[in-house]
Short mmCIF file of C-alpha atoms in Angstrom, two decimals:
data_model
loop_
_atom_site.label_atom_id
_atom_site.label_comp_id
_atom_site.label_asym_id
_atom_site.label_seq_id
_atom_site.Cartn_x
_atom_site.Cartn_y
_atom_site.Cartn_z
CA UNK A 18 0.00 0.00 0.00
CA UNK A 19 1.56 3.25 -1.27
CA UNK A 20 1.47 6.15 1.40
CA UNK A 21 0.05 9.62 0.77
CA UNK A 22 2.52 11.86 0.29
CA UNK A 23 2.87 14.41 3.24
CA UNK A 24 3.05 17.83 2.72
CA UNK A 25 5.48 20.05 4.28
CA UNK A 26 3.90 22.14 7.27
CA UNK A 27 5.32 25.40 6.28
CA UNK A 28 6.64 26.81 3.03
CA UNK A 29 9.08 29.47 3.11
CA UNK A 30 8.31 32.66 1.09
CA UNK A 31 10.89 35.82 0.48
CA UNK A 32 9.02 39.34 0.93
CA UNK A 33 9.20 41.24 -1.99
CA UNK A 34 8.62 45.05 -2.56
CA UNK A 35 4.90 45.82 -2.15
CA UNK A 36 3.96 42.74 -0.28
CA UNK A 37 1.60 42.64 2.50
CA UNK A 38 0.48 40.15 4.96
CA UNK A 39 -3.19 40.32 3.76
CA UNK A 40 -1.60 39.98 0.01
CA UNK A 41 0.58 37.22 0.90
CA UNK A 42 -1.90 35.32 2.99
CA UNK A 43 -4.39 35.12 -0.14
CA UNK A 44 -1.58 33.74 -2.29
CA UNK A 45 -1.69 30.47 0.08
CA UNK A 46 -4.96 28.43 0.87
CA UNK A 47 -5.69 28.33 4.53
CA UNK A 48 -3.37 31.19 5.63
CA UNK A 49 -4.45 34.32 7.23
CA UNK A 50 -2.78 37.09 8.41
CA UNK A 51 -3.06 36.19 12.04
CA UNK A 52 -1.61 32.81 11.06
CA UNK A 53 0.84 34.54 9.52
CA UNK A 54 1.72 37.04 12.69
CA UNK A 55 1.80 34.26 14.83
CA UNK A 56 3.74 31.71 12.94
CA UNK A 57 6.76 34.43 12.41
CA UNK A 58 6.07 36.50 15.92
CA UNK A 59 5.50 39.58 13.95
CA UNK A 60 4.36 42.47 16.30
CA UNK A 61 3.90 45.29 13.46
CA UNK A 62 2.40 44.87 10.14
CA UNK A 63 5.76 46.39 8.51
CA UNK A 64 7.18 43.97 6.11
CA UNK A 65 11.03 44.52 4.49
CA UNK A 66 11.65 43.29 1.16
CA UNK A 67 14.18 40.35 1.76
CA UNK A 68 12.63 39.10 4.74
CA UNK A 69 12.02 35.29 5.44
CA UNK A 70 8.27 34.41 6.36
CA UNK A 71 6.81 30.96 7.13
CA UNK A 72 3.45 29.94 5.86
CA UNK A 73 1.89 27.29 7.63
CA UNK A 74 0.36 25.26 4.88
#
């Protein structure tokens, strides 16, 4: 019996100019932007462009 294959719990995405959490958080099913906050322990809503975010997926 083959087993499913598992996806990984969080993908990593690179913030790019003009990103925002509510923007990023539509690009992946099931995220939000609280998910997103809590995941990373982001306090302000102030994303840089070259920052590392995990997205629970």
């Amino acid at each position: 019996v083959a087993k499913p294959i598992e996806k990984p719990e969080f993908v990593i995405y690179k913030v790019k100019v003009g990103d925002t959490l509510s923007g990023i958080a539509e690009k992946f099913e099931g995220a939000t932007v609280a998910s997103i906050r809590k995941t990373n322990k982001l306090t302000k809503a102030a994303l840089q462009p070259g920052m590392v975010l995990k997205i629970k997926s």
